[in-house]
PDB file of C-alpha atoms in Angstrom:
ATOM      1  CA  MET A1328       8.044  30.144  79.343  1.00  0.00           C
ATOM      2  CA  THR A1329       6.730  28.163  82.016  1.00  0.00           C
ATOM      3  CA  GLU A1330       2.652  28.341  82.246  1.00  0.00           C
ATOM      4  CA  ARG A1331       3.707  30.004  85.192  1.00  0.00           C
ATOM      5  CA  ASP A1332       5.050  32.476  83.688  1.00  0.00           C
ATOM      6  CA  ALA A1333       2.960  33.196  81.187  1.00  0.00           C
ATOM      7  CA  GLY A1334       0.095  33.619  83.898  1.00  0.00           C
ATOM      8  CA  TYR A1335       2.325  36.266  85.691  1.00  0.00           C
ATOM      9  CA  LEU A1336       2.899  38.043  82.763  1.00  0.00           C
ATOM     10  CA  GLN A1337      -1.021  37.277  81.695  1.00  0.00           C
ATOM     11  CA  ALA A1338      -1.939  39.113  85.478  1.00  0.00           C
ATOM     12  CA  LEU A1339       0.613  42.168  84.696  1.00  0.00           C
ATOM     13  CA  ALA A1340      -0.522  43.452  81.590  1.00  0.00           C
ATOM     14  CA  ASP A1341      -3.918  42.796  82.977  1.00  0.00           C
ATOM     15  CA  VAL A1342      -3.271  44.734  86.100  1.00  0.00           C
ATOM     16  CA  GLN A1343      -1.270  47.266  83.164  1.00  0.00           C
ATOM     17  CA  GLY A1344      -5.291  47.842  81.287  1.00  0.00           C
ATOM     18  CA  GLU A1345      -7.120  48.107  84.562  1.00  0.00           C
ATOM     19  CA  VAL A1346      -4.361  51.168  85.588  1.00  0.00           C
ATOM     20  CA  ARG A1347      -4.404  52.453  81.980  1.00  0.00           C
ATOM     21  CA  LYS A1348      -8.527  52.907  81.938  1.00  0.00           C
ATOM     22  CA  THR A1349      -7.583  54.804  85.407  1.00  0.00           C
ATOM     23  CA  VAL A1350      -5.815  57.181  83.937  1.00  0.00           C
ATOM     24  CA  GLN A1351      -8.101  58.154  80.842  1.00  0.00           C
ATOM     25  CA  ASP A1352     -10.917  58.033  83.228  1.00  0.00           C
ATOM     26  CA  PRO A1353     -11.992  61.786  83.536  1.00  0.00           C
ATOM     27  CA  SER A1354     -12.885  61.678  87.175  1.00  0.00           C
ATOM     28  CA  THR A1355      -9.525  61.131  88.175  1.00  0.00           C
ATOM     29  CA  SER A1356      -7.127  63.906  89.352  1.00  0.00           C
ATOM     30  CA  ARG A1357      -4.367  65.439  87.774  1.00  0.00           C
ATOM     31  CA  GLU A1358      -2.143  63.780  90.491  1.00  0.00           C
ATOM     32  CA  GLY A1359      -3.969  60.348  91.107  1.00  0.00           C
ATOM     33  CA  ARG A1360      -2.605  60.436  87.512  1.00  0.00           C
ATOM     34  CA  LEU A1361       0.689  61.097  87.355  1.00  0.00           C
ATOM     35  CA  GLU A1362       1.213  58.698  90.338  1.00  0.00           C
ATOM     36  CA  LEU A1363      -0.236  56.482  88.249  1.00  0.00           C
ATOM     37  CA  LEU A1364       1.788  56.395  85.668  1.00  0.00           C
ATOM     38  CA  GLY A1365       4.509  55.610  87.459  1.00  0.00           C
ATOM     39  CA  VAL A1366       3.420  52.975  87.991  1.00  0.00           C
ATOM     40  CA  LEU A1367       2.442  51.818  84.433  1.00  0.00           C
ATOM     41  CA  SER A1368       6.294  52.652  84.137  1.00  0.00           C
ATOM     42  CA  PHE A1369       6.984  50.051  86.522  1.00  0.00           C
ATOM     43  CA  LEU A1370       4.348  47.282  85.560  1.00  0.00           C
ATOM     44  CA  SER A1371       6.198  47.738  81.837  1.00  0.00           C
ATOM     45  CA  ASP A1372       9.888  47.287  83.443  1.00  0.00           C
ATOM     46  CA  LEU A1373       8.638  44.041  85.870  1.00  0.00           C
ATOM     47  CA  VAL A1374       7.043  42.453  81.765  1.00  0.00           C
ATOM     48  CA  ASP A1375      10.645  43.899  79.886  1.00  0.00           C
ATOM     49  CA  VAL A1376      12.595  41.979  82.812  1.00  0.00           C
ATOM     50  CA  LYS A1377      10.492  39.537  82.790  1.00  0.00           C
ATOM     51  CA  VAL A1378      10.302  39.051  78.684  1.00  0.00           C
ATOM     52  CA  ARG A1379      13.991  40.013  78.257  1.00  0.00           C
ATOM     53  CA  ALA A1380      14.912  37.109  80.891  1.00  0.00           C
ATOM     54  CA  TYR A1381      12.726  34.529  78.757  1.00  0.00           C
ATOM     55  CA  HIS A1382      14.637  35.331  75.756  1.00  0.00           C
ATOM     56  CA  ASP A1383      18.421  35.272  77.370  1.00  0.00           C
ATOM     57  CA  GLU A1384      17.034  31.459  78.662  1.00  0.00           C
ATOM     58  CA  ALA A1385      15.901  30.307  75.127  1.00  0.00           C
ATOM     59  CA  ALA A1386      19.482  32.156  73.507  1.00  0.00           C
ATOM     60  CA  ALA A1387      21.557  30.375  76.177  1.00  0.00           C
ATOM     61  CA  SER A1388      19.354  26.751  75.483  1.00  0.00           C
ATOM     62  CA  THR A1389      19.370  26.405  72.197  1.00  0.00           C
ATOM     63  CA  PHE A1390      23.280  27.847  72.348  1.00  0.00           C
ATOM     64  CA  ALA A1391      23.701  24.643  74.527  1.00  0.00           C
ATOM     65  CA  GLU A1392      22.482  22.620  71.975  1.00  0.00           C
ATOM     66  CA  ASP A1393      24.104  23.525  68.932  1.00  0.00           C
ATOM     67  CA  ARG A1394      26.984  23.165  70.900  1.00  0.00           C
ATOM     68  CA  TRP A1395      26.246  19.639  72.263  1.00  0.00           C
ATOM     69  CA  GLU A1396      25.216  18.744  68.624  1.00  0.00           C
ATOM     70  CA  ARG A1397      28.126  19.823  67.359  1.00  0.00           C
ATOM     71  CA  GLU A1398      30.550  17.887  69.538  1.00  0.00           C
ATOM     72  CA  PRO A1399      31.732  15.002  68.920  1.00  0.00           C
TER      73      PRO A1399
END
């Protein structure tokens, strides 16, 4: 994972934390909470896609390295 990717994931996590605080704030309206829960879902999807892509890339890299080591 590049430094940029790690920074991106950290930024998303920070935004998720702030949105969660707002959802839990008693002054947030019911409608606002519902909209923010949708935002949280969207942010979670972004994180999942980025993490999945990183794992897929790492697995492909490992496969290529293993294959290269086995070939004569």
